Amino acid sequence: MDIIGILKDYPLCHRCFGRLCGKVLHTSNYERGKSIKMAKAMELESKLYSLMEKYDDGNNEDIDKDNDDYKDNNNDKDNDTNHNLDACNNNKGNDMDKILQKIKEDLYYIHRSGLLEIKGINGEEEYSTNENMEINCPWCKSIFNEKNLNDILEGALSLLKDYQYDSFLVGTILPKDIKKLEEEIRTPYMESIRQEFNRVMGRLLVENTGKIVDKQNPDIVIKINPYNKKIELQVNSIFIKGRYRKLIRGIPQTKWPCNHCRGKGCENCNYTGKRYNTSVEEIIAEPFMEVFKGKDESFHGAGREDIDVRMLGKGRPFVLQIKEPKIRKANLEEIKEKINRSGSVEVLNLEYGIKRDVVFFKNEPHRKTYLAVVECEEEVSNEELLKVVKNLENSSIDQRTPLRVSHRRADLIRVRRVYDVEVNRIDPKTFELKIYCDGGLYIKELISGDENRTLPSVSEILNKKCKCKTLDVLEVHDEDV
Ligand SMILES: [Zn+2]
Ligand SMILES: [Zn+2]
């Protein structure tokens, strides 16, 4: 590939020219670019001198043979007539001029792109300083000069000083015209100027901050457009994993905006914008947000319980995502104690997580153990209680989407398994029902039957109308065992 030809259309500086084959020969782009230009210039210059020497001696025979590259192809048809002695000398003279002209032109394009050592051979314009060479370079437009780099470094440092972080990554943003130019001059071994700027600015930032570059999972991505010096920080979220226990009934798992105003605040919600005063999410997130000084948060539970259902036992797994935190390290024990003092929600097993944990949570179906208090319209005998156990244990339940959620869930029939059942009488019409079952089984409907949408159900087995009086989640099991 003749990359020298690119200089005709684009006067690339040494550094940019070297980047055209940045993936070969381990040296700096500047050295590589300058060396290729020099080697080519030396080749052209020596050719020029030897041709001129031969020309002066009137010894033209070898010119065609040695200089096929520099012969105008359009003249090929004239070569037949070169045997005509009269025409011979004139044609040789014309060819010679063309060859010399082409070599001089190529040399000119190399000079123009800043090879100072041989300037002026053609008496053309001069490029007297390196600075000019870079300013005229259409690719880098001198973004690598010291002042520009320093301005960007200062700008980045002043934005970063508000944040705690251990690692970062520079993300260079190229203007459209530079992207287009890279498409036009692309070679198979080219390095994008984005990669070089990432590297150069990354090194400067490491030196000035003592932090490390992390390409996989940086705390902060520093997005820089080096051409207009615009800098933007993308502060990545932190993730806190843990389990929560909900000790009281009547609060939802996540923030619940007011139905009337959708969160704006109205008379119905006392201008809070919320349907419920608080939620598991808010009780857990507020102390975290205070310490980590995040901009926003997002709460991801491994499933959710109804508002009137308690979450007991070892708790339900959750991940709290804290967005754009200014602080990334804190004493989780202290935050835990603060949450647990709320009396309504407790957290345990707090630790730092990663983004993937959120996806894992959403896709992992957890088996559950529930404790329901069942209230029957009529008295229930002991035999009937045993029948409930016998009929539900190790059985498959066909459950059509419950009426109460059918407005927001697709109407379909799910099959879930019940593994283990225990009953415990409270009074003639009331008993406790403990169930170990697949995640996703609606327990209230398993008891009521939901107008025969759930089969079998406690109501159906007893042939008596039953309902779930209270419900607790006793355990969210980690593995399906
Ligand atoms: Zn350049
Ligand atoms: Zn409202």
Coordinates of C-alpha atoms and ligand atoms in Angstrom, one line a residue:
M1 CA 0.0 0.0 0.0
D2 CA 1.4 3.4 -1.0
I3 CA 0.6 5.5 2.0
I4 CA 2.8 8.2 0.7
G5 CA 0.1 8.9 -1.8
I6 CA -2.3 9.9 1.0
L7 CA 0.0 13.0 1.6
K8 CA -1.2 14.4 -1.7
D9 CA -4.7 14.9 -0.4
Y10 CA -4.0 15.2 3.3
P11 CA -0.9 17.0 4.6
L12 CA -0.6 14.8 7.7
C13 CA 1.9 15.7 10.4
H14 CA 4.5 13.0 11.3
R15 CA 2.5 11.8 14.2
C16 CA -0.7 11.3 12.2
F17 CA 1.2 9.9 9.3
G18 CA 2.8 7.3 11.6
R19 CA -0.7 6.5 13.0
L20 CA -1.7 5.3 9.5
C21 CA 0.3 2.2 10.3
G22 CA 0.2 2.5 14.0
K23 CA -0.3 -1.2 14.5
V24 CA 3.0 -2.2 13.0
L25 CA 6.5 -1.5 14.3
H26 CA 6.7 -0.8 17.9
T27 CA 7.7 2.8 18.2
S28 CA 5.9 6.2 18.6
N29 CA 3.6 7.3 15.9
Y30 CA 5.8 10.4 15.5
E31 CA 9.0 8.5 14.9
R32 CA 7.3 6.0 12.6
G33 CA 5.7 8.7 10.5
K34 CA 8.8 10.8 10.2
S35 CA 10.9 7.7 9.3
I36 CA 8.7 6.6 6.5
K37 CA 8.6 10.1 5.1
M38 CA 12.4 10.4 5.3
A39 CA 13.0 7.0 3.7
K40 CA 10.7 7.8 0.9
A41 CA 12.2 11.3 0.5
M42 CA 15.7 9.8 0.3
E43 CA 14.6 7.3 -2.3
L44 CA 13.0 10.0 -4.4
E45 CA 15.9 12.4 -4.0
S46 CA 18.5 9.8 -5.0
K47 CA 16.4 8.8 -8.0
L48 CA 16.2 12.5 -8.9
Y49 CA 19.9 13.0 -8.7
S50 CA 20.8 9.9 -10.7
L51 CA 18.2 10.8 -13.4
M52 CA 19.5 14.3 -13.7
E53 CA 23.1 12.9 -14.0
K54 CA 22.1 10.5 -16.8
Y55 CA 20.0 13.3 -18.5
D56 CA 23.0 15.6 -18.5
D57 CA 25.2 12.8 -20.0
G58 CA 22.6 12.3 -22.7
N59 CA 22.5 8.7 -21.7
N60 CA 18.8 8.0 -21.6
E61 CA 18.5 4.3 -22.3
D62 CA 18.0 3.1 -18.8
I63 CA 15.4 5.6 -17.8
D64 CA 12.3 3.7 -18.9
K65 CA 13.5 0.5 -17.4
D66 CA 14.3 1.9 -14.0
N67 CA 11.3 4.2 -13.7
D68 CA 8.2 2.4 -14.6
D69 CA 6.6 3.9 -11.5
Y70 CA 7.1 7.3 -12.9
K71 CA 6.2 6.8 -16.4
D72 CA 2.8 8.2 -17.5
N73 CA 0.8 5.2 -18.5
N74 CA -1.1 7.2 -21.1
N75 CA 2.1 7.3 -23.1
D76 CA 2.2 3.5 -23.6
K77 CA 0.7 3.6 -27.0
D78 CA 3.4 6.0 -28.1
N79 CA 6.2 3.5 -27.2
D80 CA 5.7 1.7 -30.5
T81 CA 6.6 4.8 -32.4
N82 CA 9.8 5.2 -30.3
H83 CA 11.5 3.0 -32.9
N84 CA 11.1 5.9 -35.3
L85 CA 14.5 7.5 -34.9
D86 CA 13.2 11.0 -35.6
A87 CA 10.7 10.9 -32.9
C88 CA 12.9 9.1 -30.4
N89 CA 14.8 11.9 -28.9
N90 CA 11.8 14.2 -28.4
N91 CA 9.8 11.5 -26.8
K92 CA 12.6 10.6 -24.5
G93 CA 12.9 14.2 -23.5
N94 CA 9.1 14.5 -22.8
D95 CA 9.0 11.3 -20.8
M96 CA 12.0 12.5 -18.8
D97 CA 10.3 15.8 -18.0
K98 CA 7.3 14.0 -16.8
I99 CA 9.2 11.6 -14.7
L100 CA 11.2 14.4 -13.1
Q101 CA 8.0 16.4 -12.5
K102 CA 6.3 13.5 -10.8
I103 CA 9.2 12.9 -8.5
K104 CA 9.4 16.6 -7.6
E105 CA 5.7 16.6 -6.9
D106 CA 5.9 13.7 -4.6
L107 CA 8.8 15.3 -2.8
Y108 CA 6.8 18.5 -2.5
Y109 CA 3.9 16.7 -0.7
I110 CA 6.4 15.2 1.7
H111 CA 8.0 18.7 2.4
R112 CA 4.5 20.1 2.8
S113 CA 3.7 17.6 5.5
G114 CA 6.7 18.9 7.5
L115 CA 9.9 17.1 6.6
L116 CA 12.0 20.2 7.1
E117 CA 15.4 18.7 6.4
I118 CA 14.9 18.7 2.6
K119 CA 12.6 21.7 2.2
G120 CA 12.8 24.1 -0.7
I121 CA 14.1 21.7 -3.3
N122 CA 11.3 22.8 -5.5
G123 CA 11.4 26.5 -4.5
E124 CA 7.8 26.1 -3.2
E125 CA 6.3 27.5 -0.1
E126 CA 8.1 26.7 3.1
Y127 CA 6.9 25.2 6.3
S128 CA 9.4 26.5 8.7
T129 CA 8.2 25.3 12.1
N130 CA 6.8 22.1 13.5
E131 CA 3.9 24.0 15.0
N132 CA 2.8 25.0 11.5
M133 CA 3.0 21.4 10.4
E134 CA 0.6 20.4 13.1
I135 CA -1.8 23.3 12.7
N136 CA -2.1 22.4 9.0
C137 CA -2.6 18.8 9.8
P138 CA -6.3 18.0 9.0
W139 CA -6.3 14.9 11.3
C140 CA -4.9 16.0 14.7
K141 CA -5.4 19.8 14.2
S142 CA -2.7 20.1 16.9
I143 CA -4.7 18.6 19.7
F144 CA -1.5 16.9 21.0
N145 CA 0.4 20.2 21.6
E146 CA 1.3 20.8 25.1
K147 CA -1.0 23.7 25.7
N148 CA -4.0 21.9 24.5
L149 CA -3.2 18.8 26.5
N150 CA -2.6 21.0 29.6
D151 CA -5.9 22.8 29.2
I152 CA -7.8 19.5 29.0
L153 CA -5.9 18.0 31.9
E154 CA -6.7 21.1 34.1
G155 CA -10.4 20.9 33.0
A156 CA -10.6 17.2 33.8
L157 CA -8.9 17.6 37.2
S158 CA -11.2 20.4 38.3
L159 CA -14.3 18.2 37.5
L160 CA -12.8 15.1 39.2
K161 CA -11.9 16.9 42.4
D162 CA -15.6 16.6 43.6
Y163 CA -15.5 12.8 43.4
Q164 CA -14.0 9.9 45.2
Y165 CA -12.7 7.2 42.8
D166 CA -10.0 4.7 42.4
S167 CA -10.1 4.1 38.6
F168 CA -11.0 5.9 35.5
L169 CA -11.1 5.6 31.8
V170 CA -10.7 8.3 29.1
G171 CA -13.3 8.1 26.4
T172 CA -12.3 10.4 23.5
I173 CA -15.2 11.8 21.4
L174 CA -14.4 12.6 17.8
P175 CA -16.2 15.3 15.8
K176 CA -18.0 14.1 12.7
D177 CA -15.5 15.6 10.3
I178 CA -12.6 13.7 11.9
K179 CA -14.5 10.5 11.9
K180 CA -15.2 11.0 8.2
L181 CA -11.5 11.7 7.5
E182 CA -10.6 8.5 9.3
E183 CA -12.9 6.6 6.9
E184 CA -11.3 8.2 3.9
I185 CA -7.7 7.5 4.9
R186 CA -8.2 4.2 6.6
T187 CA -5.5 1.5 6.3
P188 CA -5.6 -2.0 7.7
Y189 CA -2.9 -1.2 10.3
M190 CA -4.2 2.2 11.3
E191 CA -4.7 3.3 14.8
S192 CA -7.7 5.7 15.4
I193 CA -6.7 9.1 16.8
R194 CA -9.2 8.2 19.5
Q195 CA -7.0 5.4 20.8
E196 CA -3.9 7.6 20.8
F197 CA -5.6 10.4 22.6
N198 CA -7.1 8.0 25.2
R199 CA -3.5 6.7 25.8
V200 CA -1.8 10.1 26.0
M201 CA -4.5 11.7 28.2
G202 CA -4.8 8.5 30.3
R203 CA -1.1 8.6 31.0
L204 CA -1.2 12.3 32.0
L205 CA -4.1 11.7 34.3
V206 CA -2.4 8.7 35.9
E207 CA 0.6 10.9 36.6
N208 CA -1.5 13.7 38.0
T209 CA -4.0 11.8 40.1
G210 CA -2.2 8.6 41.1
K211 CA -5.4 6.7 40.1
I212 CA -5.4 3.7 37.7
V213 CA -6.9 3.1 34.3
D214 CA -9.6 0.4 34.3
K215 CA -11.0 -0.5 30.9
Q216 CA -13.5 -3.0 32.2
N217 CA -15.2 -1.4 35.2
P218 CA -13.9 2.2 35.8
D219 CA -15.4 4.3 38.6
I220 CA -15.5 7.3 36.3
V221 CA -15.4 7.6 32.5
I222 CA -13.9 11.0 31.4
K223 CA -15.5 11.9 28.1
I224 CA -13.3 14.3 26.2
N225 CA -13.7 16.0 22.8
P226 CA -10.1 17.2 22.4
Y227 CA -11.0 19.4 19.5
N228 CA -13.3 21.7 21.4
K229 CA -12.0 20.8 24.9
K230 CA -15.4 19.8 26.1
I231 CA -15.2 17.4 29.1
E232 CA -18.0 15.4 30.7
L233 CA -17.8 12.9 33.5
Q234 CA -19.8 9.7 33.5
V235 CA -19.7 8.7 37.1
N236 CA -20.6 5.0 37.2
S237 CA -23.1 3.7 39.8
I238 CA -22.2 1.8 42.8
F239 CA -24.1 -1.3 43.7
I240 CA -24.9 -2.5 47.3
K241 CA -26.1 -6.0 47.7
G242 CA -27.9 -7.3 50.8
R243 CA -31.1 -8.8 52.1
Y244 CA -34.0 -7.0 53.7
R245 CA -36.6 -7.9 56.2
K246 CA -39.9 -6.0 56.2
L247 CA -41.2 -6.2 59.8
I248 CA -44.5 -4.4 59.3
R249 CA -47.5 -4.6 57.0
G250 CA -48.7 -1.7 54.9
I251 CA -45.6 -0.4 53.1
P252 CA -44.8 -1.1 49.5
Q253 CA -41.4 -2.4 48.4
T254 CA -40.6 0.5 46.1
K255 CA -41.6 4.2 45.8
W256 CA -45.2 4.4 44.8
P257 CA -46.2 7.7 43.0
C258 CA -49.7 9.2 43.7
N259 CA -52.2 7.8 41.2
H260 CA -53.8 11.3 40.8
C261 CA -50.8 13.5 40.1
R262 CA -48.2 10.8 39.1
G263 CA -45.7 12.2 41.5
K264 CA -46.0 15.9 40.9
G265 CA -47.9 16.5 44.2
C266 CA -51.7 17.2 44.6
E267 CA -54.4 17.5 47.3
N268 CA -55.0 13.8 47.3
C269 CA -51.4 13.0 48.3
N270 CA -51.0 16.0 50.6
Y271 CA -48.5 17.4 48.0
T272 CA -46.0 14.5 48.7
G273 CA -46.5 13.0 45.2
K274 CA -46.6 9.7 46.9
R275 CA -49.4 7.2 47.5
Y276 CA -47.7 5.7 50.5
N277 CA -45.7 7.7 52.9
T278 CA -42.7 5.5 52.7
S279 CA -41.4 2.2 51.2
V280 CA -38.8 -0.4 51.8
E281 CA -36.8 1.3 49.0
E282 CA -36.9 4.7 50.7
I283 CA -36.1 3.4 54.2
I284 CA -33.1 1.6 52.9
A285 CA -31.9 4.1 50.2
E286 CA -32.1 7.4 52.2
P287 CA -29.2 6.6 54.6
F288 CA -27.1 5.4 51.7
M289 CA -27.8 8.5 49.6
E290 CA -26.9 10.7 52.5
V291 CA -23.5 9.0 52.9
F292 CA -22.7 8.3 49.2
K293 CA -24.1 11.6 48.0
G294 CA -25.7 10.0 45.0
K295 CA -27.8 11.9 42.4
D296 CA -30.5 9.2 42.3
E297 CA -31.0 5.6 43.2
S298 CA -32.7 2.5 41.9
F299 CA -33.9 -0.4 44.0
H300 CA -33.9 -4.0 42.6
G301 CA -35.5 -6.7 44.7
A302 CA -35.4 -10.4 44.0
G303 CA -39.2 -10.4 43.5
R304 CA -41.5 -8.5 45.7
E305 CA -44.1 -9.1 48.4
D306 CA -47.5 -7.4 48.5
I307 CA -47.9 -4.2 50.6
D308 CA -49.8 -6.2 53.3
V309 CA -47.2 -9.0 53.4
R310 CA -44.3 -9.1 55.8
M311 CA -40.9 -10.3 54.7
L312 CA -39.2 -12.2 57.5
G313 CA -36.6 -14.9 58.1
K314 CA -33.2 -14.2 56.4
G315 CA -34.8 -11.6 54.3
R316 CA -35.2 -11.0 50.6
P317 CA -32.1 -10.3 48.4
F318 CA -31.9 -6.8 46.9
V319 CA -29.4 -4.6 45.0
L320 CA -29.4 -0.9 45.6
Q321 CA -28.0 1.1 42.7
I322 CA -26.6 4.5 43.7
K323 CA -26.3 6.7 40.7
E324 CA -23.4 9.3 40.3
P325 CA -22.1 8.9 43.8
K326 CA -19.6 11.4 45.1
I327 CA -18.4 9.0 47.7
R328 CA -17.7 5.4 46.9
K329 CA -16.4 4.0 50.1
A330 CA -18.2 4.1 53.4
N331 CA -18.8 2.0 56.5
L332 CA -21.7 -0.3 55.5
E333 CA -22.1 -1.4 59.1
E334 CA -22.9 2.1 60.3
I335 CA -25.5 2.5 57.5
K336 CA -27.0 -0.9 58.4
E337 CA -27.4 0.1 62.0
K338 CA -29.1 3.3 60.9
I339 CA -31.6 1.5 58.7
N340 CA -32.3 -1.2 61.3
R341 CA -33.2 1.5 63.9
S342 CA -36.2 2.4 61.7
G343 CA -38.1 -0.6 63.3
S344 CA -39.9 -1.3 60.1
V345 CA -37.2 -2.5 57.8
E346 CA -34.0 -4.3 58.6
V347 CA -31.0 -5.1 56.3
L348 CA -28.4 -7.8 56.6
N349 CA -25.4 -9.2 54.7
L350 CA -24.6 -5.8 53.1
E351 CA -21.7 -5.9 50.6
Y352 CA -20.5 -4.1 47.5
G353 CA -21.9 -5.7 44.3
I354 CA -21.5 -5.1 40.6
K355 CA -23.8 -4.2 37.8
R356 CA -24.4 -7.8 36.8
D357 CA -26.0 -8.6 40.1
V358 CA -29.1 -6.6 39.0
V359 CA -29.7 -8.7 36.0
F360 CA -29.0 -11.9 38.0
F361 CA -31.7 -10.8 40.5
K362 CA -34.3 -10.1 37.9
N363 CA -33.9 -13.4 36.2
E364 CA -33.4 -15.8 39.1
P365 CA -36.6 -17.4 40.3
H366 CA -36.3 -17.9 44.1
R367 CA -38.3 -20.6 45.9
K368 CA -40.1 -19.2 48.9
T369 CA -41.5 -20.4 52.2
Y370 CA -44.7 -18.6 53.2
L371 CA -46.8 -18.5 56.4
A372 CA -50.5 -17.6 55.8
V373 CA -53.3 -17.3 58.2
V374 CA -56.4 -18.9 56.5
E375 CA -59.9 -17.9 57.5
C376 CA -62.7 -20.2 56.5
E377 CA -66.4 -19.3 56.3
E378 CA -67.3 -22.6 58.1
E379 CA -65.6 -24.7 60.6
V380 CA -62.9 -27.0 59.4
S381 CA -62.3 -30.5 60.9
N382 CA -58.9 -32.0 61.5
E383 CA -59.5 -34.5 58.7
E384 CA -60.1 -31.7 56.4
L385 CA -56.9 -30.0 57.4
L386 CA -55.0 -33.2 56.6
K387 CA -56.7 -33.3 53.3
V388 CA -55.3 -29.8 52.5
V389 CA -51.8 -31.0 53.3
K390 CA -52.2 -34.2 51.3
N391 CA -53.7 -32.5 48.2
L392 CA -51.2 -29.6 48.0
E393 CA -47.9 -31.3 49.0
N394 CA -45.8 -32.1 45.9
S395 CA -48.5 -31.0 43.6
S396 CA -48.5 -28.7 40.5
I397 CA -50.7 -25.7 40.6
D398 CA -52.3 -24.3 37.5
Q399 CA -52.6 -20.6 38.1
R400 CA -54.2 -18.2 35.7
T401 CA -53.1 -14.6 36.2
P402 CA -55.0 -13.4 39.3
L403 CA -57.9 -11.0 38.7
R404 CA -56.3 -8.4 41.0
V405 CA -53.1 -8.1 38.8
S406 CA -54.7 -8.9 35.5
H407 CA -54.7 -5.2 34.5
R408 CA -50.9 -5.1 34.5
R409 CA -49.9 -8.7 33.8
A410 CA -50.4 -10.8 30.7
D411 CA -53.4 -13.2 31.1
L412 CA -51.9 -16.7 31.0
I413 CA -51.8 -19.9 33.0
R414 CA -48.6 -20.5 34.9
V415 CA -47.7 -23.9 36.4
R416 CA -45.9 -23.7 39.8
R417 CA -45.0 -26.5 42.2
V418 CA -45.8 -26.8 45.9
Y419 CA -43.2 -28.9 47.7
D420 CA -44.0 -28.9 51.4
V421 CA -47.1 -27.9 53.4
E422 CA -47.8 -27.7 57.2
V423 CA -51.0 -26.7 58.9
N424 CA -51.6 -25.5 62.4
R425 CA -55.1 -24.9 63.8
I426 CA -55.8 -21.5 65.5
D427 CA -59.5 -21.9 66.1
P428 CA -62.4 -23.8 64.5
K429 CA -62.5 -21.6 61.5
T430 CA -58.9 -20.4 61.3
F431 CA -55.6 -22.1 60.7
E432 CA -52.0 -21.4 59.8
L433 CA -50.7 -22.7 56.5
K434 CA -47.0 -22.9 55.9
I435 CA -46.0 -23.5 52.3
Y436 CA -42.6 -24.1 50.6
C437 CA -43.1 -23.5 46.8
D438 CA -41.8 -22.2 43.5
G439 CA -41.3 -18.4 43.2
G440 CA -44.1 -16.8 41.3
L441 CA -47.0 -18.7 43.0
Y442 CA -49.7 -16.3 44.2
I443 CA -50.5 -17.6 47.7
K444 CA -53.6 -15.4 48.3
E445 CA -55.2 -17.0 45.2
L446 CA -53.9 -20.5 46.1
I447 CA -56.1 -20.1 49.2
S448 CA -59.2 -18.3 47.7
G449 CA -59.1 -20.1 44.4
D450 CA -59.7 -16.8 42.6
E451 CA -63.0 -17.8 41.0
N452 CA -61.4 -21.2 40.0
R453 CA -58.6 -19.4 38.2
T454 CA -56.2 -21.3 40.5
L455 CA -56.5 -25.0 40.7
P456 CA -56.3 -26.8 43.0
S457 CA -56.9 -24.3 45.8
V458 CA -57.6 -24.5 49.5
S459 CA -61.2 -23.4 48.9
E460 CA -61.7 -26.0 46.3
I461 CA -60.1 -28.8 48.4
L462 CA -62.4 -28.0 51.4
N463 CA -65.3 -27.0 49.3
K464 CA -65.6 -24.1 51.6
K465 CA -64.9 -20.4 51.0
C466 CA -61.5 -19.5 52.4
K467 CA -59.4 -16.4 52.3
C468 CA -55.9 -15.4 53.3
K469 CA -56.1 -13.2 56.4
T470 CA -52.4 -12.4 56.7
L471 CA -49.3 -13.5 54.9
D472 CA -45.6 -13.5 55.7
V473 CA -42.7 -14.5 53.5
L474 CA -40.6 -16.6 55.9
E475 CA -37.8 -17.3 53.5
V476 CA -36.5 -16.4 50.1
H477 CA -34.4 -19.4 49.2
D478 CA -31.1 -18.8 47.4
E479 CA -31.0 -22.0 45.4
D480 CA -33.6 -24.4 44.1
V481 CA -32.9 -27.2 46.5
Ligands
ZN1 ZN -1.5 15.4 12.8
ZN2 ZN -50.9 13.4 44.2

